[in-house]
Amino acid sequence: KAAYYDTRLTEMIYRKLSPHTGGMVGITTNATMTNAGEARVRGIELSFETALTSWLRAMGSYTYTDSKITRDESGTDLQGKILRYVPKNMAFLGLDAHWQDWRAQINTTYTGLQYSNEDNSDVVKNVFGGVSKYWLTNLRVSYQINKNFKAAVAINNLFDKKYYEYYLMPGRNAAIELSASF
């Protein structure tokens, strides 16, 4: 599958950053919500899903996104900057195995470089306040106990990848689930 998208944003509210002149220690900027003007987001997504065997499916996708502020009314010279938290490249690969009452899913996602500052000034990578590009892998195994009950174990960030989206994001974590449907 292939998809192309072209989105225009008008009257877009964005943060206007200005130097902090107050007396608070460690605070260097003030952020005020303001109308930043207009932006354009366009890109392409390519995806596939296929049966490898009678019990195993594979799926994947790649997304390329070009995002830019096309008009800046905030007075902060944002025109031409990339939108915050919009990575240019993203990818996904997954396997889904289903055998009798068991099901296992493993997937990995890639998130390319993305900015957390409006002016794209956060260029220091893999630190607090900075940005990261990263792969995350998740695993889920479930068992259908009977027609009404299912048990599952999920492990997110399987390889305990350290990454930042301004803040340090969670490391490996797990969940146990028991669900019922009638």
PDB file of C-alpha atoms in Angstrom:
ATOM      1  CA  LYS A   1       0.000   0.000   0.000  1.00  0.00           C
ATOM      2  CA  ALA A   2       1.080   3.557  -0.582  1.00  0.00           C
ATOM      3  CA  ALA A   3      -0.432   6.786   0.678  1.00  0.00           C
ATOM      4  CA  TYR A   4       0.456  10.419   0.054  1.00  0.00           C
ATOM      5  CA  TYR A   5      -0.717  13.187   2.357  1.00  0.00           C
ATOM      6  CA  ASP A   6      -0.573  16.971   2.186  1.00  0.00           C
ATOM      7  CA  THR A   7      -2.032  18.879   5.133  1.00  0.00           C
ATOM      8  CA  ARG A   8      -2.180  22.644   5.549  1.00  0.00           C
ATOM      9  CA  LEU A   9      -2.526  24.093   9.053  1.00  0.00           C
ATOM     10  CA  THR A  10      -3.899  27.608   9.517  1.00  0.00           C
ATOM     11  CA  GLU A  11      -4.215  29.713  12.664  1.00  0.00           C
ATOM     12  CA  MET A  12      -1.814  27.267  14.284  1.00  0.00           C
ATOM     13  CA  ILE A  13      -1.183  27.843  18.003  1.00  0.00           C
ATOM     14  CA  TYR A  14       2.478  27.424  18.944  1.00  0.00           C
ATOM     15  CA  ARG A  15       4.795  28.342  21.798  1.00  0.00           C
ATOM     16  CA  LYS A  16       6.579  31.689  21.559  1.00  0.00           C
ATOM     17  CA  LEU A  17       9.847  31.515  23.489  1.00  0.00           C
ATOM     18  CA  SER A  18      11.430  34.576  25.022  1.00  0.00           C
ATOM     19  CA  PRO A  19      14.295  35.089  27.501  1.00  0.00           C
ATOM     20  CA  HIS A  20      13.279  34.781  31.165  1.00  0.00           C
ATOM     21  CA  THR A  21      14.079  37.964  33.091  1.00  0.00           C
ATOM     22  CA  GLY A  22      12.521  37.003  36.416  1.00  0.00           C
ATOM     23  CA  GLY A  23      14.352  35.854  39.499  1.00  0.00           C
ATOM     24  CA  MET A  24      13.777  32.087  39.289  1.00  0.00           C
ATOM     25  CA  VAL A  25      17.061  30.167  39.306  1.00  0.00           C
ATOM     26  CA  GLY A  26      17.521  27.735  36.418  1.00  0.00           C
ATOM     27  CA  ILE A  27      14.697  29.183  34.300  1.00  0.00           C
ATOM     28  CA  THR A  28      16.111  30.612  31.063  1.00  0.00           C
ATOM     29  CA  THR A  29      13.035  31.016  28.848  1.00  0.00           C
ATOM     30  CA  ASN A  30       9.356  31.896  29.058  1.00  0.00           C
ATOM     31  CA  ALA A  31       6.856  30.111  26.817  1.00  0.00           C
ATOM     32  CA  THR A  32       3.664  31.869  25.724  1.00  0.00           C
ATOM     33  CA  MET A  33       1.023  30.279  23.518  1.00  0.00           C
ATOM     34  CA  THR A  34       0.460  32.388  20.407  1.00  0.00           C
ATOM     35  CA  ASN A  35      -0.791  32.145  16.834  1.00  0.00           C
ATOM     36  CA  ALA A  36       2.265  31.100  14.866  1.00  0.00           C
ATOM     37  CA  GLY A  37       0.559  31.313  11.506  1.00  0.00           C
ATOM     38  CA  GLU A  38       0.568  28.419   9.062  1.00  0.00           C
ATOM     39  CA  ALA A  39       2.321  25.118   8.479  1.00  0.00           C
ATOM     40  CA  ARG A  40       2.428  22.375   5.880  1.00  0.00           C
ATOM     41  CA  VAL A  41       2.815  18.657   6.562  1.00  0.00           C
ATOM     42  CA  ARG A  42       3.242  16.346   3.603  1.00  0.00           C
ATOM     43  CA  GLY A  43       4.686  12.939   3.063  1.00  0.00           C
ATOM     44  CA  ILE A  44       4.329   9.383   1.933  1.00  0.00           C
ATOM     45  CA  GLU A  45       3.681   6.105   3.726  1.00  0.00           C
ATOM     46  CA  LEU A  46       4.512   2.698   2.273  1.00  0.00           C
ATOM     47  CA  SER A  47       3.206  -0.417   4.036  1.00  0.00           C
ATOM     48  CA  PHE A  48       2.799  -4.150   3.573  1.00  0.00           C
ATOM     49  CA  GLU A  49       1.267  -7.155   5.287  1.00  0.00           C
ATOM     50  CA  THR A  50       1.760 -10.736   4.125  1.00  0.00           C
ATOM     51  CA  ALA A  51       1.301 -14.308   5.285  1.00  0.00           C
ATOM     52  CA  LEU A  52       4.641 -16.101   5.599  1.00  0.00           C
ATOM     53  CA  THR A  53       3.053 -19.398   6.653  1.00  0.00           C
ATOM     54  CA  SER A  54      -0.424 -20.476   7.773  1.00  0.00           C
ATOM     55  CA  TRP A  55       0.407 -19.348  11.309  1.00  0.00           C
ATOM     56  CA  LEU A  56       2.833 -16.418  10.780  1.00  0.00           C
ATOM     57  CA  ARG A  57       2.200 -12.952   9.326  1.00  0.00           C
ATOM     58  CA  ALA A  58       4.689 -10.158   8.693  1.00  0.00           C
ATOM     59  CA  MET A  59       3.923  -6.468   8.402  1.00  0.00           C
ATOM     60  CA  GLY A  60       5.879  -3.291   7.987  1.00  0.00           C
ATOM     61  CA  SER A  61       5.751   0.343   7.024  1.00  0.00           C
ATOM     62  CA  TYR A  62       7.941   3.340   6.286  1.00  0.00           C
ATOM     63  CA  THR A  63       6.814   6.954   6.585  1.00  0.00           C
ATOM     64  CA  TYR A  64       8.592  10.046   5.282  1.00  0.00           C
ATOM     65  CA  THR A  65       7.211  13.370   6.550  1.00  0.00           C
ATOM     66  CA  ASP A  66       8.208  16.868   5.474  1.00  0.00           C
ATOM     67  CA  SER A  67       6.808  19.438   7.919  1.00  0.00           C
ATOM     68  CA  LYS A  68       7.536  23.160   7.903  1.00  0.00           C
ATOM     69  CA  ILE A  69       6.140  26.355   9.329  1.00  0.00           C
ATOM     70  CA  THR A  70       5.210  28.331   6.211  1.00  0.00           C
ATOM     71  CA  ARG A  71       4.132  31.608   7.849  1.00  0.00           C
ATOM     72  CA  ASP A  72       5.203  32.953  11.249  1.00  0.00           C
ATOM     73  CA  GLU A  73       3.118  35.603  12.986  1.00  0.00           C
ATOM     74  CA  SER A  74       4.767  35.147  16.396  1.00  0.00           C
ATOM     75  CA  GLY A  75       7.730  37.407  15.665  1.00  0.00           C
ATOM     76  CA  THR A  76      10.199  34.659  16.596  1.00  0.00           C
ATOM     77  CA  ASP A  77      11.528  33.796  13.135  1.00  0.00           C
ATOM     78  CA  LEU A  78       9.998  30.306  12.986  1.00  0.00           C
ATOM     79  CA  GLN A  79       9.244  30.355   9.262  1.00  0.00           C
ATOM     80  CA  GLY A  80      10.956  27.396   7.580  1.00  0.00           C
ATOM     81  CA  LYS A  81      11.441  25.472  10.853  1.00  0.00           C
ATOM     82  CA  ILE A  82      10.393  21.844  11.238  1.00  0.00           C
ATOM     83  CA  LEU A  83       7.357  21.228  13.467  1.00  0.00           C
ATOM     84  CA  ARG A  84       8.073  19.971  16.981  1.00  0.00           C
ATOM     85  CA  TYR A  85       7.789  16.201  17.589  1.00  0.00           C
ATOM     86  CA  VAL A  86       7.323  15.391  13.891  1.00  0.00           C
ATOM     87  CA  PRO A  87      10.119  13.032  12.826  1.00  0.00           C
ATOM     88  CA  LYS A  88      11.093  13.022   9.170  1.00  0.00           C
ATOM     89  CA  ASN A  89      11.513   9.220   9.104  1.00  0.00           C
ATOM     90  CA  MET A  90       9.570   6.451  10.850  1.00  0.00           C
ATOM     91  CA  ALA A  91       9.520   2.705  10.276  1.00  0.00           C
ATOM     92  CA  PHE A  92       7.710  -0.343  11.660  1.00  0.00           C
ATOM     93  CA  LEU A  93       8.369  -4.086  11.325  1.00  0.00           C
ATOM     94  CA  GLY A  94       6.344  -6.795  13.000  1.00  0.00           C
ATOM     95  CA  LEU A  95       5.650 -10.510  13.178  1.00  0.00           C
ATOM     96  CA  ASP A  96       2.366 -12.014  14.387  1.00  0.00           C
ATOM     97  CA  ALA A  97       2.331 -15.757  15.142  1.00  0.00           C
ATOM     98  CA  HIS A  98      -0.920 -17.554  15.927  1.00  0.00           C
ATOM     99  CA  TRP A  99      -0.864 -21.262  16.741  1.00  0.00           C
ATOM    100  CA  GLN A 100      -3.802 -23.049  18.383  1.00  0.00           C
ATOM    101  CA  ASP A 101      -4.668 -20.978  21.504  1.00  0.00           C
ATOM    102  CA  TRP A 102      -1.317 -19.145  21.584  1.00  0.00           C
ATOM    103  CA  ARG A 103      -0.468 -15.853  19.957  1.00  0.00           C
ATOM    104  CA  ALA A 104       2.873 -14.003  19.958  1.00  0.00           C
ATOM    105  CA  GLN A 105       3.561 -10.600  18.490  1.00  0.00           C
ATOM    106  CA  ILE A 106       6.882  -8.844  18.233  1.00  0.00           C
ATOM    107  CA  ASN A 107       7.362  -5.481  16.601  1.00  0.00           C
ATOM    108  CA  THR A 108      10.012  -2.855  16.344  1.00  0.00           C
ATOM    109  CA  THR A 109       9.540   0.808  15.545  1.00  0.00           C
ATOM    110  CA  TYR A 110      12.055   3.396  14.414  1.00  0.00           C
ATOM    111  CA  THR A 111      11.496   7.058  15.186  1.00  0.00           C
ATOM    112  CA  GLY A 112      13.857   9.444  13.438  1.00  0.00           C
ATOM    113  CA  LEU A 113      15.248  12.675  14.762  1.00  0.00           C
ATOM    114  CA  GLN A 114      12.626  15.102  16.007  1.00  0.00           C
ATOM    115  CA  TYR A 115      12.878  18.496  17.649  1.00  0.00           C
ATOM    116  CA  SER A 116      11.265  19.502  20.946  1.00  0.00           C
ATOM    117  CA  ASN A 117      12.076  23.215  20.586  1.00  0.00           C
ATOM    118  CA  GLU A 118      10.110  25.381  18.178  1.00  0.00           C
ATOM    119  CA  ASP A 119      13.241  26.972  16.724  1.00  0.00           C
ATOM    120  CA  ASN A 120      14.897  23.551  16.167  1.00  0.00           C
ATOM    121  CA  SER A 121      17.777  24.586  18.436  1.00  0.00           C
ATOM    122  CA  ASP A 122      17.855  21.360  20.463  1.00  0.00           C
ATOM    123  CA  VAL A 123      20.588  19.670  18.469  1.00  0.00           C
ATOM    124  CA  VAL A 124      22.337  17.918  21.360  1.00  0.00           C
ATOM    125  CA  LYS A 125      21.313  14.282  21.114  1.00  0.00           C
ATOM    126  CA  ASN A 126      20.551  11.664  23.789  1.00  0.00           C
ATOM    127  CA  VAL A 127      20.429  14.025  26.783  1.00  0.00           C
ATOM    128  CA  PHE A 128      17.714  15.657  28.906  1.00  0.00           C
ATOM    129  CA  GLY A 129      16.244  18.546  26.951  1.00  0.00           C
ATOM    130  CA  GLY A 130      17.597  17.099  23.733  1.00  0.00           C
ATOM    131  CA  VAL A 131      16.433  14.679  21.113  1.00  0.00           C
ATOM    132  CA  SER A 132      17.003  11.073  20.127  1.00  0.00           C
ATOM    133  CA  LYS A 133      16.403   8.831  17.181  1.00  0.00           C
ATOM    134  CA  TYR A 134      15.679   5.310  18.324  1.00  0.00           C
ATOM    135  CA  TRP A 135      14.427   1.775  17.708  1.00  0.00           C
ATOM    136  CA  LEU A 136      11.984   0.290  20.238  1.00  0.00           C
ATOM    137  CA  THR A 137      10.970  -3.368  20.320  1.00  0.00           C
ATOM    138  CA  ASN A 138       7.862  -4.716  22.050  1.00  0.00           C
ATOM    139  CA  LEU A 139       6.762  -8.308  22.690  1.00  0.00           C
ATOM    140  CA  ARG A 140       3.329  -9.691  23.608  1.00  0.00           C
ATOM    141  CA  VAL A 141       2.397 -13.312  24.232  1.00  0.00           C
ATOM    142  CA  SER A 142      -1.191 -14.365  24.920  1.00  0.00           C
ATOM    143  CA  TYR A 143      -3.090 -17.572  25.585  1.00  0.00           C
ATOM    144  CA  GLN A 144      -6.831 -18.065  25.002  1.00  0.00           C
ATOM    145  CA  ILE A 145      -7.815 -20.006  28.158  1.00  0.00           C
ATOM    146  CA  ASN A 146     -11.343 -20.688  26.911  1.00  0.00           C
ATOM    147  CA  LYS A 147     -13.887 -18.864  24.747  1.00  0.00           C
ATOM    148  CA  ASN A 148     -14.332 -16.148  27.409  1.00  0.00           C
ATOM    149  CA  PHE A 149     -10.927 -15.715  29.062  1.00  0.00           C
ATOM    150  CA  LYS A 150      -7.517 -14.715  27.749  1.00  0.00           C
ATOM    151  CA  ALA A 151      -4.206 -14.194  29.592  1.00  0.00           C
ATOM    152  CA  ALA A 152      -1.342 -12.127  28.203  1.00  0.00           C
ATOM    153  CA  VAL A 153       2.115 -10.854  29.075  1.00  0.00           C
ATOM    154  CA  ALA A 154       3.530  -7.782  27.354  1.00  0.00           C
ATOM    155  CA  ILE A 155       7.060  -6.407  27.540  1.00  0.00           C
ATOM    156  CA  ASN A 156       7.519  -2.876  26.229  1.00  0.00           C
ATOM    157  CA  ASN A 157      10.960  -1.544  25.306  1.00  0.00           C
ATOM    158  CA  LEU A 158      12.212  -5.141  25.343  1.00  0.00           C
ATOM    159  CA  PHE A 159      15.906  -4.225  25.013  1.00  0.00           C
ATOM    160  CA  ASP A 160      15.673  -1.434  27.629  1.00  0.00           C
ATOM    161  CA  LYS A 161      16.671   1.267  25.136  1.00  0.00           C
ATOM    162  CA  LYS A 162      17.549   4.638  26.679  1.00  0.00           C
ATOM    163  CA  TYR A 163      16.063   7.491  24.635  1.00  0.00           C
ATOM    164  CA  TYR A 164      14.762  11.013  25.038  1.00  0.00           C
ATOM    165  CA  GLU A 165      11.769  12.937  23.807  1.00  0.00           C
ATOM    166  CA  TYR A 166      12.937  15.997  25.732  1.00  0.00           C
ATOM    167  CA  TYR A 167      12.608  13.897  28.918  1.00  0.00           C
ATOM    168  CA  LEU A 168      14.133  10.478  29.488  1.00  0.00           C
ATOM    169  CA  MET A 169      11.470   8.022  28.364  1.00  0.00           C
ATOM    170  CA  PRO A 170      10.525   4.843  30.273  1.00  0.00           C
ATOM    171  CA  GLY A 171      12.826   1.852  30.162  1.00  0.00           C
ATOM    172  CA  ARG A 172      11.721  -1.757  29.906  1.00  0.00           C
ATOM    173  CA  ASN A 173       8.353  -2.408  31.536  1.00  0.00           C
ATOM    174  CA  ALA A 174       5.948  -5.319  31.615  1.00  0.00           C
ATOM    175  CA  ALA A 175       2.239  -5.906  32.069  1.00  0.00           C
ATOM    176  CA  ILE A 176       0.220  -9.010  32.853  1.00  0.00           C
ATOM    177  CA  GLU A 177      -3.355  -9.042  31.624  1.00  0.00           C
ATOM    178  CA  LEU A 178      -6.366 -11.250  32.214  1.00  0.00           C
ATOM    179  CA  SER A 179      -9.359 -10.331  30.057  1.00  0.00           C
ATOM    180  CA  ALA A 180     -12.884 -11.641  29.848  1.00  0.00           C
ATOM    181  CA  SER A 181     -15.458 -11.237  27.112  1.00  0.00           C
ATOM    182  CA  PHE A 182     -19.039 -12.494  27.123  1.00  0.00           C
TER     183      PHE A 182
END
